[in-house]
Short mmCIF file of C-alpha atoms and ligand atoms in Angstrom, two decimals:
data_model
loop_
_atom_site.label_atom_id
_atom_site.label_comp_id
_atom_site.label_asym_id
_atom_site.label_seq_id
_atom_site.Cartn_x
_atom_site.Cartn_y
_atom_site.Cartn_z
CA MET A 1 136.64 283.63 -16.52
CA ALA A 2 139.57 281.39 -17.26
CA VAL A 3 139.48 277.66 -17.78
CA ASP A 4 141.08 275.22 -15.34
CA LEU A 5 142.39 271.96 -16.60
CA LEU A 6 142.65 268.56 -14.96
CA LEU A 7 144.68 265.71 -16.40
CA GLY A 8 146.50 262.48 -15.59
CA LEU A 9 150.30 262.52 -15.38
CA GLN A 10 151.03 258.80 -15.74
CA TRP A 11 149.65 256.01 -17.94
CA GLY A 12 146.03 256.74 -17.06
CA ASP A 13 143.87 255.40 -14.23
CA GLU A 14 145.20 258.04 -11.82
CA GLY A 15 141.76 258.80 -10.37
CA LYS A 16 140.71 261.77 -12.47
CA GLY A 17 137.01 260.92 -12.21
CA LYS A 18 137.03 261.11 -8.43
CA ILE A 19 138.82 264.46 -8.35
CA VAL A 20 136.62 266.03 -11.03
CA ASP A 21 133.62 264.95 -8.96
CA VAL A 22 135.18 266.47 -5.82
CA LEU A 23 135.98 269.75 -7.62
CA THR A 24 132.74 270.07 -9.60
CA LYS A 25 131.05 272.16 -6.91
CA ASN A 26 133.46 274.97 -7.90
CA TYR A 27 132.52 274.90 -11.60
CA ASP A 28 129.55 275.70 -13.84
CA ILE A 29 130.77 273.54 -16.73
CA ILE A 30 132.78 270.31 -16.90
CA ALA A 31 134.12 269.66 -20.41
CA ARG A 32 135.73 266.43 -21.63
CA PHE A 33 138.28 267.24 -24.32
CA GLN A 34 139.68 264.00 -25.77
CA GLY A 35 139.56 260.22 -25.76
CA GLY A 36 136.39 258.21 -25.76
CA PRO A 37 135.03 255.05 -24.20
CA ASN A 38 138.55 253.71 -23.72
CA ALA A 39 138.36 255.81 -20.54
CA GLY A 40 136.77 254.55 -17.36
CA HIS A 41 136.34 257.35 -14.85
CA THR A 42 135.32 255.95 -11.49
CA LEU A 43 133.38 257.95 -8.90
CA GLU A 44 132.23 256.66 -5.54
CA PHE A 45 129.80 258.19 -3.06
CA ASP A 46 126.90 257.08 -0.84
CA GLY A 47 128.22 253.52 -1.09
CA ILE A 48 127.74 253.35 -4.88
CA LYS A 49 130.49 253.07 -7.47
CA HIS A 50 129.88 254.68 -10.87
CA VAL A 51 132.03 254.24 -13.97
CA LEU A 52 131.77 256.85 -16.74
CA HIS A 53 133.29 256.36 -20.18
CA THR A 54 132.18 259.29 -22.35
CA ILE A 55 130.06 261.43 -20.07
CA PRO A 56 132.02 264.02 -18.04
CA SER A 57 132.49 263.34 -14.33
CA GLY A 58 130.44 266.34 -13.19
CA ILE A 59 127.18 264.65 -14.17
CA PHE A 60 126.07 263.90 -10.61
CA HIS A 61 125.84 267.60 -9.71
CA ASP A 62 122.49 269.24 -10.42
CA ASN A 63 123.63 272.65 -11.56
CA THR A 64 126.59 271.71 -13.72
CA ILE A 65 126.62 271.53 -17.50
CA ASN A 66 128.59 268.54 -18.78
CA LEU A 67 130.00 269.03 -22.23
CA VAL A 68 131.39 266.33 -24.51
CA GLY A 69 133.94 268.31 -26.51
CA ASN A 70 134.97 268.21 -30.17
CA GLY A 71 138.15 266.28 -29.31
CA VAL A 72 136.16 263.34 -27.94
CA VAL A 73 135.17 260.30 -30.00
CA ILE A 74 131.72 258.94 -29.19
CA ASP A 75 130.42 255.41 -29.54
CA PRO A 76 126.64 255.89 -29.51
CA VAL A 77 126.13 252.30 -28.30
CA ILE A 78 128.30 252.81 -25.21
CA PHE A 79 126.91 256.32 -24.70
CA ARG A 80 123.41 254.86 -24.62
CA LYS A 81 124.44 252.27 -22.00
CA GLU A 82 125.96 255.01 -19.87
CA LEU A 83 122.77 257.03 -20.09
CA GLU A 84 120.74 253.98 -19.11
CA SER A 85 122.93 253.28 -16.10
CA LEU A 86 122.47 256.89 -14.95
CA SER A 87 118.72 256.99 -15.50
CA LYS A 88 117.89 255.64 -12.05
CA TYR A 89 119.58 258.53 -10.23
CA GLY A 90 117.06 261.19 -11.16
CA ILE A 91 119.60 263.33 -13.03
CA ASP A 92 118.15 265.71 -15.59
CA LEU A 93 120.45 264.45 -18.34
CA LYS A 94 118.66 266.33 -21.12
CA LYS A 95 119.38 269.58 -19.29
CA ASN A 96 122.87 268.86 -17.99
CA LEU A 97 124.50 267.10 -20.90
CA VAL A 98 125.45 268.68 -24.24
CA VAL A 99 127.47 267.31 -27.12
CA SER A 100 129.79 269.10 -29.55
CA ARG A 101 128.76 268.90 -33.19
CA LYS A 102 132.42 268.49 -34.04
CA ALA A 103 132.96 265.33 -31.97
CA HIS A 104 133.59 262.28 -34.17
CA LEU A 105 131.52 259.11 -34.12
CA ILE A 106 132.93 255.64 -33.52
CA LEU A 107 131.24 253.33 -36.02
CA PRO A 108 130.77 249.58 -35.45
CA THR A 109 133.38 248.97 -38.16
CA HIS A 110 135.91 251.14 -36.29
CA ARG A 111 135.71 248.66 -33.42
CA LEU A 112 136.14 245.74 -35.81
CA LEU A 113 139.10 247.42 -37.46
CA ASP A 114 140.71 247.99 -34.04
CA ALA A 115 140.39 244.26 -33.31
CA ALA A 116 141.71 243.24 -36.74
CA SER A 117 144.66 245.64 -36.51
CA GLU A 118 145.61 244.46 -33.02
CA ALA A 119 145.31 240.78 -34.02
CA SER A 120 147.59 241.38 -37.00
CA LYS A 121 150.31 242.83 -34.76
CA GLY A 122 150.76 239.62 -32.77
CA LYS A 123 153.20 240.12 -29.89
CA ALA A 124 153.72 243.76 -30.86
CA LYS A 125 150.09 244.63 -30.13
CA ILE A 126 149.40 247.93 -28.36
CA GLY A 127 147.06 246.33 -25.85
CA SER A 128 144.26 248.60 -27.02
CA THR A 129 140.95 248.64 -25.18
CA LEU A 130 139.47 247.67 -28.60
CA LYS A 131 136.87 250.42 -28.45
CA GLY A 132 137.70 251.66 -31.95
CA ILE A 133 139.64 254.69 -30.73
CA GLY A 134 142.67 254.43 -33.06
CA PRO A 135 140.68 253.82 -36.29
CA THR A 136 138.25 256.65 -35.46
CA TYR A 137 141.04 259.20 -34.92
CA MET A 138 142.70 257.87 -38.09
CA ASP A 139 139.54 258.69 -40.03
CA LYS A 140 139.42 262.09 -38.33
CA THR A 141 142.96 263.04 -39.36
CA GLY A 142 142.46 261.33 -42.72
CA ARG A 143 139.45 263.63 -43.21
CA ASN A 144 137.04 260.76 -43.67
CA GLY A 145 135.29 260.78 -40.31
CA ILE A 146 131.63 261.24 -39.48
CA ARG A 147 130.88 263.91 -36.92
CA VAL A 148 127.94 264.39 -34.60
CA GLY A 149 126.91 267.47 -36.62
CA ASP A 150 126.66 265.32 -39.78
CA LEU A 151 123.63 263.64 -38.24
CA GLU A 152 121.75 266.90 -38.84
CA MET A 153 122.60 266.77 -42.56
CA LYS A 154 120.50 264.98 -45.16
CA ASP A 155 123.14 262.86 -46.85
CA TRP A 156 124.99 261.46 -43.84
CA LYS A 157 123.76 257.88 -44.34
CA LYS A 158 125.36 257.82 -47.78
CA LYS A 159 128.61 258.94 -46.24
CA TYR A 160 128.21 256.32 -43.52
CA ARG A 161 127.67 253.51 -46.04
CA ALA A 162 130.72 254.45 -48.11
CA LEU A 163 132.92 254.58 -45.01
CA ALA A 164 131.59 251.32 -43.53
CA ASN A 165 132.11 249.55 -46.88
CA LYS A 166 135.66 250.83 -47.02
CA HIS A 167 136.25 249.54 -43.49
CA VAL A 168 134.94 246.09 -44.43
CA SER A 169 137.48 245.85 -47.23
CA MET A 170 140.20 247.00 -44.84
CA ILE A 171 139.21 244.27 -42.39
CA ASP A 172 139.53 241.78 -45.26
CA PHE A 173 142.99 243.16 -45.96
CA TYR A 174 144.10 242.16 -42.43
CA HIS A 175 143.02 238.53 -43.17
CA SER A 176 141.52 238.74 -39.73
CA GLU A 177 139.65 235.81 -38.31
CA ILE A 178 137.26 237.99 -36.35
CA GLU A 179 133.66 237.06 -36.99
CA PHE A 180 130.92 239.65 -37.10
CA ASP A 181 127.38 240.24 -38.18
CA LEU A 182 127.46 243.80 -39.47
CA SER A 183 123.71 244.14 -39.89
CA GLU A 184 123.19 243.20 -36.23
CA LEU A 185 125.84 245.72 -35.15
CA GLU A 186 124.29 248.37 -37.36
CA THR A 187 120.80 247.84 -35.96
CA GLU A 188 122.19 248.44 -32.46
CA PHE A 189 124.19 251.45 -33.74
CA PHE A 190 121.28 253.15 -35.50
CA GLU A 191 119.00 252.65 -32.51
CA ALA A 192 121.63 254.17 -30.24
CA LEU A 193 122.05 257.09 -32.66
CA GLU A 194 118.40 257.98 -32.18
CA ILE A 195 119.01 258.30 -28.45
CA LEU A 196 122.12 260.42 -29.07
CA GLN A 197 120.09 262.63 -31.42
CA SER A 198 117.60 263.35 -28.66
CA TYR A 199 120.35 265.29 -26.82
CA THR A 200 121.38 268.87 -27.47
CA PHE A 201 124.13 269.28 -30.05
CA ILE A 202 126.07 272.52 -29.74
CA ASP A 203 128.81 274.53 -31.42
CA SER A 204 130.89 273.88 -28.35
CA GLU A 205 133.70 276.35 -28.98
CA GLU A 206 131.14 279.16 -29.29
CA PHE A 207 129.27 277.86 -26.23
CA LEU A 208 132.48 277.92 -24.18
CA HIS A 209 133.47 281.31 -25.53
CA GLN A 210 130.14 282.81 -24.43
CA ALA A 211 130.36 281.01 -21.09
CA GLN A 212 133.74 282.61 -20.44
CA LYS A 213 132.35 286.04 -21.35
CA GLU A 214 129.52 285.51 -18.87
CA GLY A 215 132.01 284.70 -16.11
CA LYS A 216 131.14 281.00 -15.91
CA THR A 217 133.70 278.68 -14.36
CA ILE A 218 134.92 275.84 -16.56
CA LEU A 219 136.94 272.72 -15.79
CA ALA A 220 138.40 270.77 -18.71
CA GLU A 221 138.54 267.05 -17.91
CA GLY A 222 141.26 264.95 -19.51
CA ALA A 223 141.20 261.21 -20.09
CA GLN A 224 144.00 258.61 -20.14
CA GLY A 225 147.37 260.00 -19.01
CA SER A 226 150.26 262.11 -20.29
CA LEU A 227 152.46 259.08 -20.98
CA LEU A 228 149.77 257.79 -23.36
CA ASP A 229 149.79 261.03 -25.39
CA ILE A 230 150.09 260.42 -29.14
CA ASP A 231 153.05 262.84 -29.40
CA PHE A 232 154.70 262.80 -25.98
CA GLY A 233 153.81 259.34 -24.69
CA THR A 234 155.68 256.06 -25.04
CA TYR A 235 154.92 255.76 -28.75
CA PRO A 236 153.69 253.50 -30.32
CA TYR A 237 152.25 252.17 -27.04
CA VAL A 238 149.96 255.15 -26.63
CA THR A 239 146.40 256.16 -27.34
CA SER A 240 145.51 258.20 -30.44
CA SER A 241 144.80 261.62 -28.94
CA ASN A 242 146.67 264.42 -27.19
CA THR A 243 146.09 263.68 -23.54
CA THR A 244 148.30 266.59 -22.45
CA ALA A 245 147.37 270.23 -21.80
CA ALA A 246 147.56 271.19 -25.48
CA GLY A 247 144.78 268.66 -26.14
CA ALA A 248 142.39 270.76 -24.06
CA CYS A 249 142.91 273.72 -26.40
CA THR A 250 142.32 271.71 -29.58
CA GLY A 251 139.71 269.46 -27.98
CA LEU A 252 137.52 272.34 -26.81
CA GLY A 253 138.52 275.35 -28.87
CA VAL A 254 139.88 277.16 -25.83
CA SER A 255 142.85 279.47 -26.32
CA PRO A 256 146.09 278.69 -24.39
CA SER A 257 145.93 282.21 -22.94
CA ARG A 258 142.65 281.28 -21.22
CA ILE A 259 144.06 278.31 -19.28
CA ASN A 260 144.53 279.12 -15.61
CA GLU A 261 145.20 276.27 -13.14
CA VAL A 262 146.51 272.95 -14.44
CA PHE A 263 145.71 270.18 -11.96
CA GLY A 264 147.97 267.15 -12.40
CA ILE A 265 146.80 263.86 -10.90
CA PHE A 266 149.17 261.03 -10.06
CA LYS A 267 149.16 257.88 -7.99
CA ALA A 268 151.65 257.44 -5.12
CA TYR A 269 152.97 254.53 -7.19
CA THR A 270 152.69 253.76 -10.93
CA THR A 271 150.38 251.54 -12.97
CA ARG A 272 150.04 250.75 -16.62
CA VAL A 273 147.50 248.65 -18.49
CA GLY A 274 148.25 247.24 -21.93
CA SER A 275 151.64 246.83 -23.56
CA GLY A 276 154.66 249.13 -23.59
CA PRO A 277 157.74 250.04 -21.58
CA PHE A 278 157.47 250.59 -17.83
CA PRO A 279 160.91 251.01 -16.22
CA THR A 280 159.81 250.80 -12.57
CA GLU A 281 157.48 247.82 -13.04
CA LEU A 282 157.58 245.30 -10.18
CA PHE A 283 157.24 241.55 -10.45
CA ASP A 284 157.58 240.86 -6.72
CA SER A 285 155.38 240.92 -3.62
CA TYR A 286 155.43 244.76 -3.49
CA GLY A 287 153.90 244.95 -6.96
CA GLU A 288 151.46 242.18 -6.13
CA THR A 289 150.35 244.07 -2.98
CA MET A 290 149.84 247.32 -4.92
CA GLY A 291 147.65 245.48 -7.43
CA ARG A 292 145.62 243.62 -4.79
CA VAL A 293 145.15 246.42 -2.24
CA GLY A 294 144.75 249.06 -4.92
CA ASN A 295 142.23 246.92 -6.80
CA GLU A 296 144.23 247.58 -9.95
CA PHE A 297 141.95 246.24 -12.65
CA GLY A 298 140.96 248.27 -15.72
CA ALA A 299 137.62 250.06 -15.23
CA THR A 300 136.84 249.59 -18.94
CA THR A 301 138.32 246.18 -19.77
CA GLY A 302 138.78 244.53 -16.36
CA ARG A 303 142.40 243.69 -17.29
CA PRO A 304 144.88 243.55 -14.36
CA ARG A 305 147.07 246.65 -14.31
CA ARG A 306 150.85 246.35 -14.13
CA CYS A 307 152.21 248.00 -10.97
CA GLY A 308 155.52 249.58 -9.97
CA TRP A 309 157.28 252.24 -7.91
CA LEU A 310 156.74 255.93 -8.51
CA ASP A 311 158.82 257.15 -11.44
CA LEU A 312 159.84 260.77 -10.85
CA VAL A 313 161.73 261.01 -14.13
CA ALA A 314 158.50 260.33 -16.01
CA LEU A 315 156.43 262.43 -13.62
CA LYS A 316 158.70 265.47 -13.96
CA TYR A 317 158.42 265.17 -17.74
CA ALA A 318 154.62 265.18 -17.48
CA VAL A 319 154.64 268.13 -15.07
CA GLN A 320 156.77 270.13 -17.51
CA ILE A 321 154.84 269.30 -20.65
CA ASN A 322 151.55 270.19 -19.03
CA GLY A 323 152.72 273.21 -17.02
CA VAL A 324 151.13 271.71 -13.91
CA THR A 325 150.36 274.29 -11.21
CA GLN A 326 148.88 271.98 -8.54
CA LEU A 327 149.37 268.30 -7.88
CA MET A 328 146.97 265.75 -6.48
CA MET A 329 148.32 262.51 -5.10
CA MET A 330 146.05 259.49 -5.18
CA LYS A 331 146.03 256.13 -3.42
CA GLY A 332 148.60 256.85 -0.71
CA ASP A 333 146.43 254.54 1.43
CA VAL A 334 147.39 251.57 -0.78
CA LEU A 335 151.01 251.86 0.36
CA SER A 336 150.15 251.70 4.10
CA GLY A 337 152.11 248.91 5.74
CA PHE A 338 154.96 248.86 3.20
CA ASP A 339 158.22 248.57 5.20
CA LYS A 340 160.03 250.66 2.56
CA LEU A 341 159.17 252.70 -0.50
CA LYS A 342 161.27 253.37 -3.52
CA VAL A 343 161.09 256.36 -5.83
CA CYS A 344 162.93 256.40 -9.15
CA THR A 345 164.86 259.69 -9.39
CA SER A 346 167.08 259.04 -12.41
CA TYR A 347 167.80 256.45 -15.09
CA LYS A 348 170.97 254.73 -16.11
CA TYR A 349 170.78 255.16 -19.88
CA LYS A 350 173.47 253.95 -22.27
CA GLY A 351 176.06 254.01 -19.45
CA LYS A 352 175.15 257.53 -18.26
CA VAL A 353 172.94 258.74 -15.41
CA ILE A 354 170.18 260.96 -16.78
CA GLU A 355 167.26 262.76 -15.16
CA HIS A 356 165.08 263.36 -18.19
CA LEU A 357 162.88 260.96 -20.12
CA PRO A 358 164.86 259.77 -23.14
CA TYR A 359 163.47 258.88 -26.59
CA ASN A 360 163.33 255.19 -25.79
CA ILE A 361 162.63 253.80 -22.33
CA GLU A 362 162.57 250.14 -23.30
CA GLU A 363 163.99 247.85 -20.61
CA GLU A 364 167.21 247.19 -22.50
CA ASN A 365 168.07 250.92 -22.55
CA VAL A 366 166.97 252.10 -19.14
CA THR A 367 167.69 251.00 -15.56
CA PRO A 368 165.91 252.97 -12.86
CA ILE A 369 167.98 254.42 -10.00
CA TYR A 370 166.01 254.62 -6.77
CA THR A 371 165.91 256.65 -3.58
CA GLU A 372 164.63 254.52 -0.73
CA MET A 373 162.27 255.95 1.87
CA LYS A 374 160.49 254.73 4.99
CA GLY A 375 156.90 253.55 4.61
CA TRP A 376 153.94 254.40 6.84
CA LYS A 377 151.97 251.93 8.89
CA ASP A 378 148.85 253.96 9.64
CA ASP A 379 145.48 253.31 8.03
CA LEU A 380 144.89 256.54 6.09
CA THR A 381 141.41 255.73 4.85
CA THR A 382 139.54 257.38 7.75
CA MET A 383 141.65 260.54 7.77
CA THR A 384 139.96 263.76 6.72
CA ASP A 385 142.42 266.45 7.74
CA ALA A 386 146.01 267.27 6.82
CA SER A 387 146.95 267.36 10.53
CA GLN A 388 146.29 263.60 10.71
CA ILE A 389 148.81 262.70 8.00
CA PRO A 390 151.62 260.61 9.56
CA GLN A 391 155.15 262.04 9.51
CA THR A 392 156.52 259.37 7.15
CA LEU A 393 153.84 260.22 4.57
CA ASN A 394 154.51 263.93 5.05
CA ASP A 395 158.18 263.19 4.36
CA TYR A 396 157.23 261.33 1.17
CA ILE A 397 155.03 264.26 0.07
CA SER A 398 157.71 266.87 0.87
CA PHE A 399 160.29 264.88 -1.07
CA LEU A 400 158.03 264.76 -4.13
CA GLU A 401 157.14 268.46 -3.88
CA LYS A 402 160.83 269.37 -3.74
CA GLU A 403 161.66 267.19 -6.74
CA LEU A 404 158.66 268.26 -8.81
CA GLU A 405 158.68 271.91 -7.71
CA VAL A 406 154.88 271.98 -7.54
CA PRO A 407 152.70 271.79 -4.40
CA ILE A 408 150.60 268.69 -3.68
CA LYS A 409 147.24 270.20 -2.79
CA ILE A 410 145.09 267.10 -2.44
CA VAL A 411 145.95 263.73 -0.93
CA SER A 412 143.31 261.12 -1.71
CA VAL A 413 143.08 258.30 0.84
CA GLY A 414 140.31 256.14 -0.60
CA PRO A 415 137.87 255.94 -3.51
CA ASP A 416 134.98 257.76 -1.81
CA ARG A 417 134.37 261.48 -2.30
CA THR A 418 134.80 261.99 1.43
CA GLN A 419 138.23 260.35 1.55
CA THR A 420 139.97 263.49 0.32
CA ILE A 421 142.44 265.57 2.30
CA HIS A 422 142.99 269.18 1.18
CA ARG A 423 146.39 270.66 2.04
P1 IMP B 1 143.31 252.57 -26.99
O1 IMP B 1 143.27 254.01 -26.66
O2 IMP B 1 142.08 251.81 -26.54
O3 IMP B 1 143.63 252.29 -28.42
O4 IMP B 1 144.51 251.91 -26.16
C1 IMP B 1 145.87 252.31 -26.37
C2 IMP B 1 146.67 252.11 -25.09
O5 IMP B 1 146.21 253.05 -24.11
C3 IMP B 1 146.52 250.74 -24.44
O6 IMP B 1 147.73 250.41 -23.79
C4 IMP B 1 145.44 250.95 -23.40
O7 IMP B 1 145.53 250.03 -22.34
C5 IMP B 1 145.76 252.37 -22.94
N1 IMP B 1 144.58 253.08 -22.47
C6 IMP B 1 143.59 253.61 -23.22
N2 IMP B 1 142.69 254.22 -22.43
C7 IMP B 1 143.13 254.08 -21.17
C8 IMP B 1 142.63 254.54 -19.91
O8 IMP B 1 141.61 255.22 -19.81
N3 IMP B 1 143.37 254.19 -18.83
C9 IMP B 1 144.53 253.49 -18.92
N4 IMP B 1 145.03 253.06 -20.08
C10 IMP B 1 144.34 253.35 -21.20
#
């Protein structure tokens, strides 16, 4: 069987967790392929809201294997907290959750280094979630990292000590004022590692290869969004992994020829958390309403998200890079009651009108050009069927489908599993 792929097309927080949860019934395996606890995948059902950071979003389904892939970076301390928060739901975690031996570990000193590096950047800071993501991927590409599989080797503590000591001298180099008690952090870390070690470690690429041979259905779950991709995002204001389709191949060991559907998730408007350019950002009552009604606060850090109109230039770019075959539009309900809606269809860039995402989209280079559309008044949150979608929303959807040349198959009208319209 082929592998389907689900990823975010904007700056993250598109609602991937909810859609993975909705789609999980169609899959035997849900596999996270990159990122780490910087992600906050939110799922809501039976009146309860769950936020997952490392664990794949299929975990609430009894017969689904949830795989943490080699491209993911794991903080055992956060992983342990996630496991604890799930323990009351009667999920057989030991059976349904497996971890790639090739996934890298986030050490306590990676988190400290993240904080020291950000502090040293002053106003130019990335706005990182400070979960140690950047320093851990740096150690991975620098060939210094510690992987889950190392925990099964005898000498890994020696390797750990050498790396942690090196990190401490790097923190000194930043002249950072951050205060820390490393031995306290390490006690917590080593205790959490014991919990992690009680789970099944696998050679995940082999596991997935066999699963495909046996005809199992697999959904690869992305984290963050395409515009935060280390290569194709708004560098340097990005995360440190490949959040785009290619990341699923390297983050799971799945061949490009095995990828079938690519589900691209986007919000009916745009949000961004952290620093970096955002051409369609709003500083008026429309943006304020999006943030308030959409409850736009980071699921991991609680920071308010910046809000703005939908940017089709950026969205088209993400659709192309990922080869999206089906789109899913989230949070249309948040725009109910807007008298007008704007969609950015091109940029004015260095005196010219362009329709592609240029190298630099800083405010001084780019002015968005908008198409204005009528808003919808209806409350969408109780709708369950495509026939109930108001005409003005259908017009919005048709306009986007024409521009993006990909069908919008799901319209999400609220955070709950049930608030999902299939088209
Ligand atoms: P880091 O990945 O924590 O280093 O953060 C780098 C940038 O990506 C910052 O602007 C973060 O706000 C952003 N970011 C990281 N993870 C997420 C996410 O899951 N959703 C939205 N933004 C994210």
